[in-house]
Tab-separated table of C-alpha atoms in Angstrom:
chain	number	residue	atom	x	y	z
A	519	LEU	CA	-133.260	321.392	6.665
A	520	SER	CA	-132.006	324.574	4.784
A	521	ILE	CA	-128.349	325.337	4.605
A	522	CYS	CA	-129.199	328.715	5.448
A	523	SER	CA	-130.695	326.837	8.982
A	524	LYS	CA	-127.928	324.888	9.717
A	525	LEU	CA	-125.641	327.682	9.192
A	526	CYS	CA	-127.338	329.660	12.116
A	527	TYR	CA	-127.561	326.614	14.349
A	528	ALA	CA	-123.727	326.216	13.704
A	529	ILE	CA	-123.101	329.984	14.558
A	530	GLY	CA	-125.123	329.999	17.648
A	531	GLY	CA	-122.956	327.672	19.455
A	532	ALA	CA	-119.743	329.794	18.102
A	533	PRO	CA	-119.340	332.041	20.463
A	534	ASN	CA	-118.998	329.390	23.083
A	535	GLN	CA	-115.834	327.997	21.504
A	536	VAL	CA	-114.176	331.583	20.967
A	537	ALA	CA	-114.359	331.890	24.611
A	538	GLY	CA	-113.567	328.425	25.548
A	539	SER	CA	-110.455	328.503	23.303
A	540	ALA	CA	-109.400	331.845	24.764
A	541	ALA	CA	-109.694	330.542	28.299
A	542	ALA	CA	-108.039	327.314	27.231
A	543	PHE	CA	-104.986	328.567	25.702
A	544	PHE	CA	-104.507	331.460	27.980
A	545	LEU	CA	-106.207	331.586	31.201
A	546	GLN	CA	-103.582	329.272	33.220
A	547	ILE	CA	-100.353	331.729	31.502
A	548	TYR	CA	-102.784	335.012	32.467
A	549	LEU	CA	-103.014	333.675	36.080
A	550	LEU	CA	-99.469	332.670	36.386
A	551	ASP	CA	-97.803	335.423	34.791
A	552	ILE	CA	-100.370	338.407	34.729
A	553	ALA	CA	-102.064	337.906	38.113
A	554	HIS	CA	-99.125	336.476	39.773
A	555	ILE	CA	-101.309	333.544	41.295
A	556	THR	CA	-99.274	330.942	42.430
A	557	PRO	CA	-99.218	327.562	40.483
A	558	PHE	CA	-101.117	325.898	43.322
A	559	HIS	CA	-104.269	328.659	43.724
A	560	ALA	CA	-103.829	328.367	39.690
A	561	SER	CA	-104.845	324.732	39.853
A	562	LEU	CA	-107.444	325.289	42.316
A	563	VAL	CA	-109.118	327.912	40.354
A	564	LEU	CA	-108.734	325.816	37.161
A	565	PHE	CA	-110.158	322.561	38.785
A	566	ILE	CA	-112.736	323.942	40.884
A	567	GLY	CA	-114.093	326.044	37.994
A	568	LYS	CA	-114.212	323.044	35.693
A	569	ALA	CA	-116.023	320.987	38.598
A	570	SER	CA	-118.541	323.977	38.908
A	571	GLY	CA	-119.517	323.916	35.158
A	572	ALA	CA	-119.286	319.720	35.401
A	573	VAL	CA	-121.864	319.875	38.811
A	574	THR	CA	-123.989	322.555	36.525
A	575	ASP	CA	-124.657	319.910	33.858
A	576	PRO	CA	-126.859	317.446	34.901
A	577	ILE	CA	-128.695	320.234	37.451
A	578	ALA	CA	-129.228	321.656	33.908
A	579	GLY	CA	-130.510	318.723	32.271
A	580	PHE	CA	-132.990	318.114	35.252
A	581	PHE	CA	-134.467	321.604	35.399
A	582	ILE	CA	-134.239	321.616	31.245
A	583	SER	CA	-136.012	318.180	31.249
A	584	LYS	CA	-138.828	319.547	33.534
A	585	SER	CA	-139.092	322.544	30.800
A	586	ARG	CA	-142.533	323.275	29.285
A	587	TRP	CA	-143.128	323.995	25.574
A	588	THR	CA	-143.388	327.851	24.794
A	589	LYS	CA	-143.777	329.372	21.641
A	590	ILE	CA	-139.928	329.875	20.965
A	591	GLY	CA	-139.482	326.109	22.014
A	592	ARG	CA	-138.379	324.559	25.077
A	593	LEU	CA	-134.976	325.053	24.877
A	594	MET	CA	-133.974	328.415	23.346
A	595	PRO	CA	-135.267	330.200	26.278
A	596	TRP	CA	-132.750	328.955	28.341
A	597	MET	CA	-130.215	330.094	25.695
A	598	LEU	CA	-131.271	333.567	25.478
A	599	ALA	CA	-131.841	334.184	29.276
A	600	CYS	CA	-128.371	333.252	30.207
A	601	THR	CA	-126.079	335.088	27.460
A	602	PRO	CA	-126.068	338.489	29.113
A	603	PHE	CA	-124.960	336.820	32.358
A	604	THR	CA	-122.132	334.936	30.657
A	605	VAL	CA	-120.630	337.829	28.905
A	606	VAL	CA	-120.347	339.928	31.833
A	607	SER	CA	-118.955	336.895	34.016
A	608	TYR	CA	-116.676	336.239	30.887
A	609	PHE	CA	-115.054	339.944	31.177
A	610	PHE	CA	-114.479	340.046	34.957
A	611	MET	CA	-112.745	336.599	34.832
A	612	TRP	CA	-110.453	338.492	32.596
A	613	TYR	CA	-110.062	342.135	34.952
A	614	LEU	CA	-107.391	342.265	37.241
A	615	PRO	CA	-108.718	343.631	40.512
A	616	PRO	CA	-106.512	346.424	42.211
A	617	PHE	CA	-106.250	344.361	45.435
A	618	VAL	CA	-103.870	341.427	45.641
A	619	PRO	CA	-104.860	339.394	48.579
A	620	GLY	CA	-108.386	338.552	47.561
A	621	ARG	CA	-107.469	337.898	43.775
A	622	VAL	CA	-107.723	334.254	44.308
A	623	ALA	CA	-111.261	334.549	45.303
A	624	TRP	CA	-112.161	336.833	42.612
A	625	TYR	CA	-110.680	334.542	39.669
A	626	LEU	CA	-112.335	331.332	41.525
A	627	THR	CA	-116.194	333.255	41.864
A	628	PHE	CA	-116.052	334.435	38.275
A	629	TYR	CA	-114.250	331.271	36.237
A	630	CYS	CA	-117.125	328.953	38.565
A	631	LEU	CA	-119.752	331.645	37.491
A	632	PHE	CA	-118.862	331.393	33.560
A	633	GLN	CA	-118.359	327.782	33.287
A	634	ALA	CA	-121.986	327.110	35.214
A	635	LEU	CA	-123.647	329.652	32.765
A	636	THR	CA	-121.846	328.332	29.937
A	637	THR	CA	-123.149	324.896	30.700
A	638	LEU	CA	-126.673	326.376	30.999
A	639	PHE	CA	-126.140	327.203	27.348
A	640	GLN	CA	-124.126	324.334	25.962
A	641	VAL	CA	-126.629	321.673	27.318
A	642	PRO	CA	-129.668	322.722	25.140
A	643	TYR	CA	-127.830	324.277	22.453
A	644	SER	CA	-126.115	320.556	21.880
A	645	ALA	CA	-129.162	318.937	22.600
A	646	LEU	CA	-131.245	320.838	20.021
A	647	THR	CA	-129.419	318.807	17.436
A	648	MET	CA	-132.054	316.005	18.239
A	649	PHE	CA	-135.173	318.738	17.789
A	650	LEU	CA	-133.888	319.686	14.384
A	651	SER	CA	-134.955	316.889	12.192
A	652	THR	CA	-135.445	312.946	12.471
A	653	ASP	CA	-132.924	311.986	9.659
A	654	GLN	CA	-129.598	310.615	10.676
A	655	LYS	CA	-127.813	312.172	7.842
A	656	GLU	CA	-129.104	315.768	8.569
A	657	ARG	CA	-128.488	315.408	11.638
A	658	ASP	CA	-124.854	314.385	11.020
A	659	SER	CA	-124.716	317.156	8.570
A	660	ALA	CA	-126.016	319.870	10.979
A	661	THR	CA	-123.559	318.673	13.148
A	662	ALA	CA	-120.510	319.026	10.307
A	663	TYR	CA	-121.900	322.500	9.897
A	664	ARG	CA	-121.711	322.917	13.939
A	665	MET	CA	-118.228	321.589	14.477
A	666	THR	CA	-116.891	323.636	11.424
A	667	MET	CA	-118.418	326.891	12.594
A	668	GLU	CA	-117.073	325.891	16.575
A	669	VAL	CA	-113.662	325.144	15.095
A	670	LEU	CA	-113.442	328.433	13.515
A	671	GLY	CA	-115.184	330.195	16.896
A	672	THR	CA	-111.952	328.496	18.233
A	673	LEU	CA	-109.706	329.579	15.483
A	674	ILE	CA	-111.080	333.142	16.299
A	675	GLY	CA	-110.992	333.068	19.943
A	676	ALA	CA	-107.337	332.057	20.280
A	677	ALA	CA	-106.167	333.936	17.421
A	678	LEU	CA	-107.884	337.163	18.654
A	679	GLN	CA	-106.654	336.508	22.194
A	680	GLY	CA	-103.177	335.543	21.307
A	681	GLN	CA	-103.179	339.241	18.706
A	682	ILE	CA	-104.335	341.436	21.559
A	683	VAL	CA	-102.226	340.158	24.387
A	684	ALA	CA	-99.129	338.618	22.736
A	685	SER	CA	-97.436	342.385	24.109
A	686	ALA	CA	-98.084	341.202	27.639
A	687	HIS	CA	-96.198	338.101	27.302
A	688	VAL	CA	-93.036	339.648	25.140
A	689	SER	CA	-89.954	340.634	27.053
A	690	HIS	CA	-87.047	342.247	25.039
A	691	HIS	CA	-84.443	341.145	27.980
A	692	CYS	CA	-85.819	337.607	27.740
A	693	THR	CA	-84.655	337.285	24.002
A	694	VAL	CA	-81.364	338.106	24.465
A	695	THR	CA	-79.279	334.759	24.458
A	696	PRO	CA	-77.669	334.598	28.137
A	697	PRO	CA	-74.221	334.624	28.657
A	698	VAL	CA	-72.318	330.726	28.614
A	699	ASN	CA	-71.999	330.719	32.330
A	700	THR	CA	-75.609	331.861	33.098
A	701	THR	CA	-76.157	333.250	36.660
A	702	ASP	CA	-78.965	332.679	38.774
A	703	SER	CA	-80.061	336.296	38.836
A	704	TRP	CA	-80.499	336.370	35.177
A	705	HIS	CA	-82.521	333.006	35.790
A	706	ASP	CA	-84.380	334.964	38.235
A	707	THR	CA	-85.221	338.080	36.707
A	708	PRO	CA	-88.622	338.807	36.306
A	709	SER	CA	-89.896	339.295	32.370
A	710	PHE	CA	-91.980	342.192	33.589
A	711	PRO	CA	-93.086	343.904	36.505
A	712	ASP	CA	-95.919	342.919	38.927
A	713	PRO	CA	-98.602	344.558	36.896
A	714	SER	CA	-101.086	345.274	40.431
A	715	ASP	CA	-102.405	348.088	38.319
A	716	PRO	CA	-105.666	347.133	36.510
A	717	LEU	CA	-105.019	350.073	33.986
A	718	SER	CA	-101.284	348.484	33.477
A	719	HIS	CA	-100.547	347.375	29.617
A	720	GLN	CA	-100.442	343.592	30.490
A	721	ALA	CA	-104.229	344.138	32.283
A	722	LYS	CA	-105.669	346.338	29.437
A	723	VAL	CA	-104.625	343.935	26.673
A	724	TYR	CA	-106.689	341.194	28.356
A	725	MET	CA	-109.823	343.383	29.074
A	726	ILE	CA	-109.910	344.619	25.584
A	727	ALA	CA	-109.912	340.877	24.342
A	728	ALA	CA	-112.594	339.997	26.911
A	729	GLY	CA	-114.874	342.823	25.524
A	730	ILE	CA	-114.694	342.001	21.917
A	731	ILE	CA	-115.430	338.214	22.734
A	732	GLY	CA	-118.518	339.339	24.871
A	733	GLY	CA	-119.404	341.212	21.913
A	734	VAL	CA	-119.524	337.784	19.539
A	735	TYR	CA	-121.631	336.134	22.244
A	736	LEU	CA	-124.221	338.789	21.840
A	737	LEU	CA	-124.394	338.466	18.000
A	738	GLY	CA	-124.431	334.507	17.940
A	739	ILE	CA	-127.384	334.275	20.067
A	740	VAL	CA	-129.082	336.695	17.854
A	741	ILE	CA	-128.197	334.714	14.956
A	742	LEU	CA	-129.699	331.385	16.496
A	743	PHE	CA	-132.607	332.920	17.678
A	744	LEU	CA	-133.421	334.264	14.326
A	745	GLY	CA	-132.450	331.482	11.992
A	746	VAL	CA	-133.449	328.338	13.973
A	747	LYS	CA	-137.077	326.983	14.709
A	748	GLU	CA	-137.022	324.304	17.376
A	749	LYS	CA	-139.302	321.440	16.721
A	750	ASP	CA	-141.112	319.537	19.571
A	751	ASP	CA	-140.244	315.968	20.273
A	752	PRO	CA	-140.507	314.015	16.837
A	753	TYR	CA	-139.787	310.598	18.179
A	754	ALA	CA	-142.370	310.876	20.743
A	755	LEU	CA	-145.944	309.728	20.619
A	756	ASN	CA	-148.742	311.924	22.249
A	757	SER	CA	-149.308	309.351	24.893
A	758	ASP	CA	-145.502	309.284	25.918
A	759	ARG	CA	-144.674	310.460	29.056
A	760	ALA	CA	-141.527	312.288	29.902
A	761	ILE	CA	-138.755	309.715	31.781
A	762	PRO	CA	-138.436	311.149	35.510
A	763	PHE	CA	-134.572	312.453	35.478
A	764	CYS	CA	-133.101	310.383	38.147
A	765	LYS	CA	-134.580	306.897	36.400
A	766	GLY	CA	-133.432	308.328	33.267
A	767	LEU	CA	-129.941	309.164	34.773
A	768	GLY	CA	-129.771	305.365	35.930
A	769	LEU	CA	-131.114	303.950	32.720
A	770	THR	CA	-128.254	305.970	30.823
A	771	MET	CA	-125.536	305.133	32.783
A	772	LYS	CA	-126.596	301.156	32.452
A	773	HIS	CA	-126.545	301.576	28.491
A	774	GLY	CA	-123.755	299.661	27.289
A	775	PRO	CA	-122.740	301.779	23.961
A	776	TYR	CA	-122.951	305.038	26.147
A	777	VAL	CA	-120.795	303.803	29.027
A	778	LYS	CA	-118.099	302.665	26.420
A	779	PHE	CA	-118.843	306.003	24.349
A	780	THR	CA	-118.097	308.351	27.319
A	781	ALA	CA	-115.362	306.466	28.895
A	782	SER	CA	-113.247	306.644	25.618
A	783	PHE	CA	-113.989	310.210	24.543
A	784	LEU	CA	-113.672	311.692	28.287
A	785	LEU	CA	-109.828	310.503	28.200
A	786	ILE	CA	-109.401	311.413	24.761
A	787	SER	CA	-110.676	315.162	25.596
A	788	THR	CA	-108.794	315.235	28.679
A	789	ALA	CA	-105.773	314.862	26.683
A	790	VAL	CA	-106.639	317.611	24.208
A	791	GLN	CA	-107.375	320.066	27.394
A	792	LEU	CA	-104.068	319.421	28.454
A	793	GLU	CA	-102.080	319.950	24.819
A	794	GLN	CA	-104.095	323.409	24.777
A	795	SER	CA	-104.073	324.373	28.482
A	796	ASN	CA	-99.978	324.096	28.371
A	797	PHE	CA	-98.851	324.369	24.648
A	798	VAL	CA	-98.330	328.502	25.429
A	799	LEU	CA	-96.649	327.813	28.559
A	800	PHE	CA	-94.649	325.021	26.728
A	801	CYS	CA	-93.444	327.409	23.986
A	802	THR	CA	-92.609	330.326	26.216
A	803	HIS	CA	-90.839	328.103	28.735
A	804	ALA	CA	-89.499	324.838	27.398
A	805	ALA	CA	-89.188	325.766	23.686
A	806	ASP	CA	-87.614	328.934	23.303
A	807	LEU	CA	-90.366	329.601	20.931
A	808	ARG	CA	-91.968	332.485	22.918
A	809	ASN	CA	-92.167	334.726	19.954
A	810	HIS	CA	-94.164	332.334	18.097
A	811	PHE	CA	-96.661	330.797	20.055
A	812	GLN	CA	-99.619	332.990	18.569
A	813	TYR	CA	-98.661	331.934	15.169
A	814	LEU	CA	-98.585	328.259	16.225
A	815	VAL	CA	-101.981	328.289	17.924
A	816	VAL	CA	-103.607	329.867	14.756
A	817	THR	CA	-101.780	326.984	12.941
A	818	ILE	CA	-103.213	324.234	14.756
A	819	LEU	CA	-106.658	325.568	14.311
A	820	VAL	CA	-106.892	326.492	10.807
A	821	SER	CA	-105.519	323.094	10.389
A	822	ALA	CA	-108.671	321.644	12.500
A	823	ALA	CA	-111.037	324.074	10.830
A	824	VAL	CA	-110.124	323.480	7.026
A	825	SER	CA	-109.941	319.369	7.828
A	826	ILE	CA	-113.598	319.113	9.337
A	827	PRO	CA	-115.117	318.575	6.064
A	828	PHE	CA	-112.418	316.281	5.434
A	829	TRP	CA	-113.489	314.166	8.526
A	830	GLN	CA	-116.911	314.512	7.912
A	831	LYS	CA	-116.681	312.470	4.089
A	832	PHE	CA	-114.282	310.398	5.788
A	833	LEU	CA	-116.723	309.146	8.489
A	834	GLN	CA	-119.413	308.680	5.853
A	835	ARG	CA	-117.125	306.700	3.850
A	836	PHE	CA	-115.296	304.518	6.218
A	837	GLY	CA	-117.222	304.612	9.661
A	838	LYS	CA	-117.261	306.817	12.570
A	839	LYS	CA	-115.108	303.748	14.709
A	840	CYS	CA	-112.598	303.915	11.634
A	841	ALA	CA	-112.117	307.587	11.627
A	842	ALA	CA	-111.144	307.828	15.646
A	843	CYS	CA	-107.746	306.692	14.391
A	844	GLY	CA	-107.210	310.154	13.437
A	845	ILE	CA	-107.244	311.215	17.078
A	846	SER	CA	-103.715	309.286	17.095
A	847	TRP	CA	-102.007	311.129	14.819
A	848	MET	CA	-100.567	313.968	17.005
A	849	ILE	CA	-98.644	311.543	19.236
A	850	PRO	CA	-95.699	310.784	17.128
A	851	PHE	CA	-95.158	314.377	16.262
A	852	ALA	CA	-95.922	315.785	19.807
A	853	VAL	CA	-93.195	313.194	21.009
A	854	MET	CA	-90.853	314.543	18.339
A	855	LEU	CA	-91.465	318.189	19.466
A	856	VAL	CA	-90.830	317.676	22.882
A	857	THR	CA	-87.524	315.742	22.388
A	858	ILE	CA	-86.281	317.953	19.215
A	859	PRO	CA	-87.638	321.540	20.001
A	860	ASN	CA	-87.355	322.984	16.064
A	861	LEU	CA	-89.175	325.824	14.479
A	862	ILE	CA	-90.136	324.044	11.459
A	863	LEU	CA	-90.957	320.866	13.402
A	864	ALA	CA	-93.181	322.816	15.806
A	865	TYR	CA	-95.094	324.226	13.073
A	866	PHE	CA	-95.475	320.629	11.287
A	867	VAL	CA	-96.281	319.441	14.706
A	868	ALA	CA	-98.932	322.245	15.031
A	869	PHE	CA	-100.681	321.300	11.530
A	870	VAL	CA	-101.235	317.665	12.427
A	871	SER	CA	-102.264	318.485	15.981
A	872	GLY	CA	-105.060	320.159	14.112
A	873	LEU	CA	-106.048	317.635	12.085
A	874	SER	CA	-105.968	315.027	15.383
A	875	ILE	CA	-108.238	317.845	17.170
A	876	ALA	CA	-110.548	318.184	14.279
A	877	ALA	CA	-111.199	314.348	14.560
A	878	SER	CA	-111.680	314.608	18.619
A	879	LEU	CA	-113.991	317.561	18.043
A	880	LEU	CA	-116.189	316.127	15.276
A	881	LEU	CA	-116.735	312.404	16.660
A	882	PRO	CA	-118.177	312.424	19.906
A	883	TRP	CA	-120.967	314.946	18.799
A	884	SER	CA	-121.519	312.484	15.690
A	885	MET	CA	-121.604	309.606	17.479
A	886	LEU	CA	-123.925	310.984	20.507
A	887	PRO	CA	-127.011	311.202	18.653
A	888	ASP	CA	-126.315	307.432	17.418
A	889	VAL	CA	-126.174	306.645	20.863
A	890	VAL	CA	-129.568	308.461	21.840
A	891	ASP	CA	-131.163	306.723	19.104
A	892	ASN	CA	-130.273	303.102	19.919
A	893	PHE	CA	-131.561	303.820	23.546
A	894	ARG	CA	-134.611	304.986	22.226
A	895	LEU	CA	-135.103	301.908	20.170
A	896	GLN	CA	-134.944	300.280	23.298
A	897	ASN	CA	-137.244	302.343	25.430
A	898	PRO	CA	-139.889	303.227	22.812
A	899	HIS	CA	-142.350	304.627	25.469
A	900	GLY	CA	-140.611	307.336	27.103
A	901	LYS	CA	-139.107	310.730	26.169
A	902	GLY	CA	-136.867	313.661	27.214
A	903	HIS	CA	-134.180	311.561	27.615
A	904	GLU	CA	-132.117	313.670	25.096
A	905	THR	CA	-130.758	315.994	27.608
A	906	ILE	CA	-130.082	313.574	30.455
A	907	PHE	CA	-127.674	311.916	27.416
A	908	TYR	CA	-126.188	315.346	26.845
A	909	SER	CA	-125.983	317.003	30.217
A	910	SER	CA	-124.131	313.663	31.521
A	911	TYR	CA	-121.834	313.373	29.165
A	912	VAL	CA	-120.648	317.059	28.992
A	913	PHE	CA	-120.513	316.539	32.860
A	914	PHE	CA	-117.912	313.441	32.814
A	915	THR	CA	-115.740	315.254	30.213
A	916	LYS	CA	-115.556	318.806	32.244
A	917	MET	CA	-114.814	316.756	35.158
A	918	SER	CA	-112.153	314.625	33.969
A	919	ALA	CA	-110.309	317.734	32.084
A	920	GLY	CA	-110.807	319.683	35.453
A	921	ILE	CA	-108.958	317.046	37.132
A	922	GLY	CA	-106.388	316.846	34.671
A	923	LEU	CA	-105.920	320.503	34.767
A	924	GLY	CA	-105.894	320.826	38.308
A	925	ILE	CA	-103.207	318.310	38.222
A	926	SER	CA	-100.698	319.621	35.401
A	927	ALA	CA	-101.229	323.311	37.369
A	928	ALA	CA	-100.528	321.638	40.662
A	929	SER	CA	-97.348	319.550	39.283
A	930	LEU	CA	-96.017	322.978	38.326
A	931	GLU	CA	-95.999	324.279	41.497
A	932	PHE	CA	-94.633	321.100	42.837
A	933	THR	CA	-91.827	321.422	40.687
A	934	GLY	CA	-91.018	325.036	41.528
A	935	TYR	CA	-92.744	327.012	38.878
A	936	LYS	CA	-92.011	331.042	39.512
A	937	PRO	CA	-94.144	333.549	37.506
A	938	GLY	CA	-92.822	336.058	35.221
A	939	ILE	CA	-89.158	334.719	35.350
A	940	CYS	CA	-87.117	334.670	31.957
A	941	ARG	CA	-86.065	331.031	32.416
A	942	GLN	CA	-87.787	327.928	34.650
A	943	SER	CA	-85.823	325.364	36.575
A	944	ASN	CA	-85.290	322.082	34.699
A	945	ASP	CA	-87.765	320.648	36.330
A	946	VAL	CA	-90.482	322.770	35.526
A	947	ILE	CA	-89.156	322.140	31.782
A	948	LEU	CA	-89.421	318.611	32.397
A	949	THR	CA	-92.635	318.838	33.756
A	950	LEU	CA	-94.283	320.853	30.646
A	951	LYS	CA	-92.499	318.351	28.262
A	952	ILE	CA	-94.631	315.312	29.745
A	953	LEU	CA	-97.820	317.210	30.236
A	954	ILE	CA	-97.668	318.125	26.190
A	955	GLY	CA	-95.723	314.700	25.315
A	956	ALA	CA	-96.269	311.710	27.603
A	957	VAL	CA	-99.695	312.287	29.097
A	958	PRO	CA	-101.813	313.038	26.254
A	959	ALA	CA	-100.379	309.774	24.514
A	960	ILE	CA	-101.312	307.728	27.129
A	961	LEU	CA	-104.675	309.135	27.417
A	962	ILE	CA	-105.359	308.899	24.014
A	963	LEU	CA	-104.207	305.116	23.623
A	964	VAL	CA	-106.216	303.841	26.429
A	965	GLY	CA	-109.491	305.916	25.237
A	966	LEU	CA	-108.995	304.498	21.405
A	967	PHE	CA	-108.493	301.033	23.275
A	968	ILE	CA	-112.111	301.215	24.854
A	969	LEU	CA	-113.610	302.770	21.637
A	970	LEU	CA	-112.641	299.121	20.088
A	971	PHE	CA	-115.224	297.846	22.656
A	972	TYR	CA	-118.060	300.577	21.094
A	973	PRO	CA	-120.902	298.260	19.780
A	974	ILE	CA	-122.753	300.694	17.335
A	975	THR	CA	-121.396	300.158	13.577
A	976	GLU	CA	-122.531	301.579	10.059
A	977	GLU	CA	-124.914	298.472	9.763
A	978	SER	CA	-126.187	298.814	13.195
A	979	ARG	CA	-126.952	302.325	12.895
A	980	LYS	CA	-128.938	301.792	9.545
A	981	GLU	CA	-131.040	298.801	11.328
A	982	THR	CA	-131.795	301.199	14.143
A	983	LYS	CA	-132.728	303.936	11.600
A	984	LEU	CA	-135.331	301.664	9.912
A	985	ALA	CA	-136.672	300.191	13.100
A	986	LEU	CA	-136.980	303.671	14.321
A	987	GLU	CA	-139.120	304.731	10.953
A	988	VAL	CA	-141.518	302.026	11.294
A	989	LEU	CA	-142.060	302.812	14.996
A	990	ARG	CA	-142.800	306.489	14.041
């Protein structure tokens, strides 16, 4: 694979991460503090939206596996067709409708639509890794390029969104230190008025950010289409028949390495999603860092982007299971931030968290092709199973993340979160600390424990590679 081909492949997936990053860091606080939706309704939007994206994964996998080969490939037409609709749904997801009673239905509709459409892009895009090259090192290299560009996309999304919308969350009277005997009236003073008008400043800055990110989508798909050539299934014999989707799904669910791999990373990805979704809320309401949250988010993502090449070298030198230990680095520092909310410590925690997030992003997409190769070796006379693996993996991770985000938003409702006020109650602050510190720590530790039983080692990878070469 040429460097140009790898770069074009990597750039093609970046817009999804740009939009996903903006939504992960800012959608919850947008729904709560700008749209003035209750935490319970926000939890419904987040959970049902993620669930709709998750349900779309196996459906997308089914139809893509049935697709016929065209002049531009089997996967590329899906990515081209869904992108314009994704841009439209993304923009309206950040639009503040002038009516108040139907806002929940509005955001639920467009968030579900956006999640479903990104799935129709992500499933063929991620499966495309298997149709770039038959060489494991080349696929790992393309994955590293992709992850570096996706982390950069995550950085661009969070930085763009953070810089553009920061003024919507800054309230000058909230930065004034309250008197010692803080009164309930100050406690419940809104930090900004209810922006029912779609042309209000708070609403406009979010729409500007959505329009810019929509343009990034269109640029990314053009580069992907022009720079990447999809190859027909390089593993299958001409006589091989495609595995029926339902049969293939049953076989993947019985494949031991895949089950352990998926169980481990769905817990780890849920932990990272919880950190992302609640980080801005934590900085704003629990750590008195409301004027620094956008810079802390950028620090996390710069650290992640810079460390991807390091992790790629590390896993080549010491193995992929060993590199997974880096995911746990964020745990002690996140606990320190919760217990000692200090500005300097916050930036240090952001840097270390970026290192861990980079490992959690790179490893699953680097390990999944190994699982697919392992399955191929055990089922040598079938083809078309790649999209089944990728779609079912994304289904499980999205569903678990949706459940986690729904529970976290519902927890804020239960503890009495009030949109737009200067200072939340002690119960809300404690809940945010638990969601940032204790819950992700437990999920990551359990996920890494499951990964200990993952059977594919560096030696078995080499054996599988040789066996597949002989088979081909």
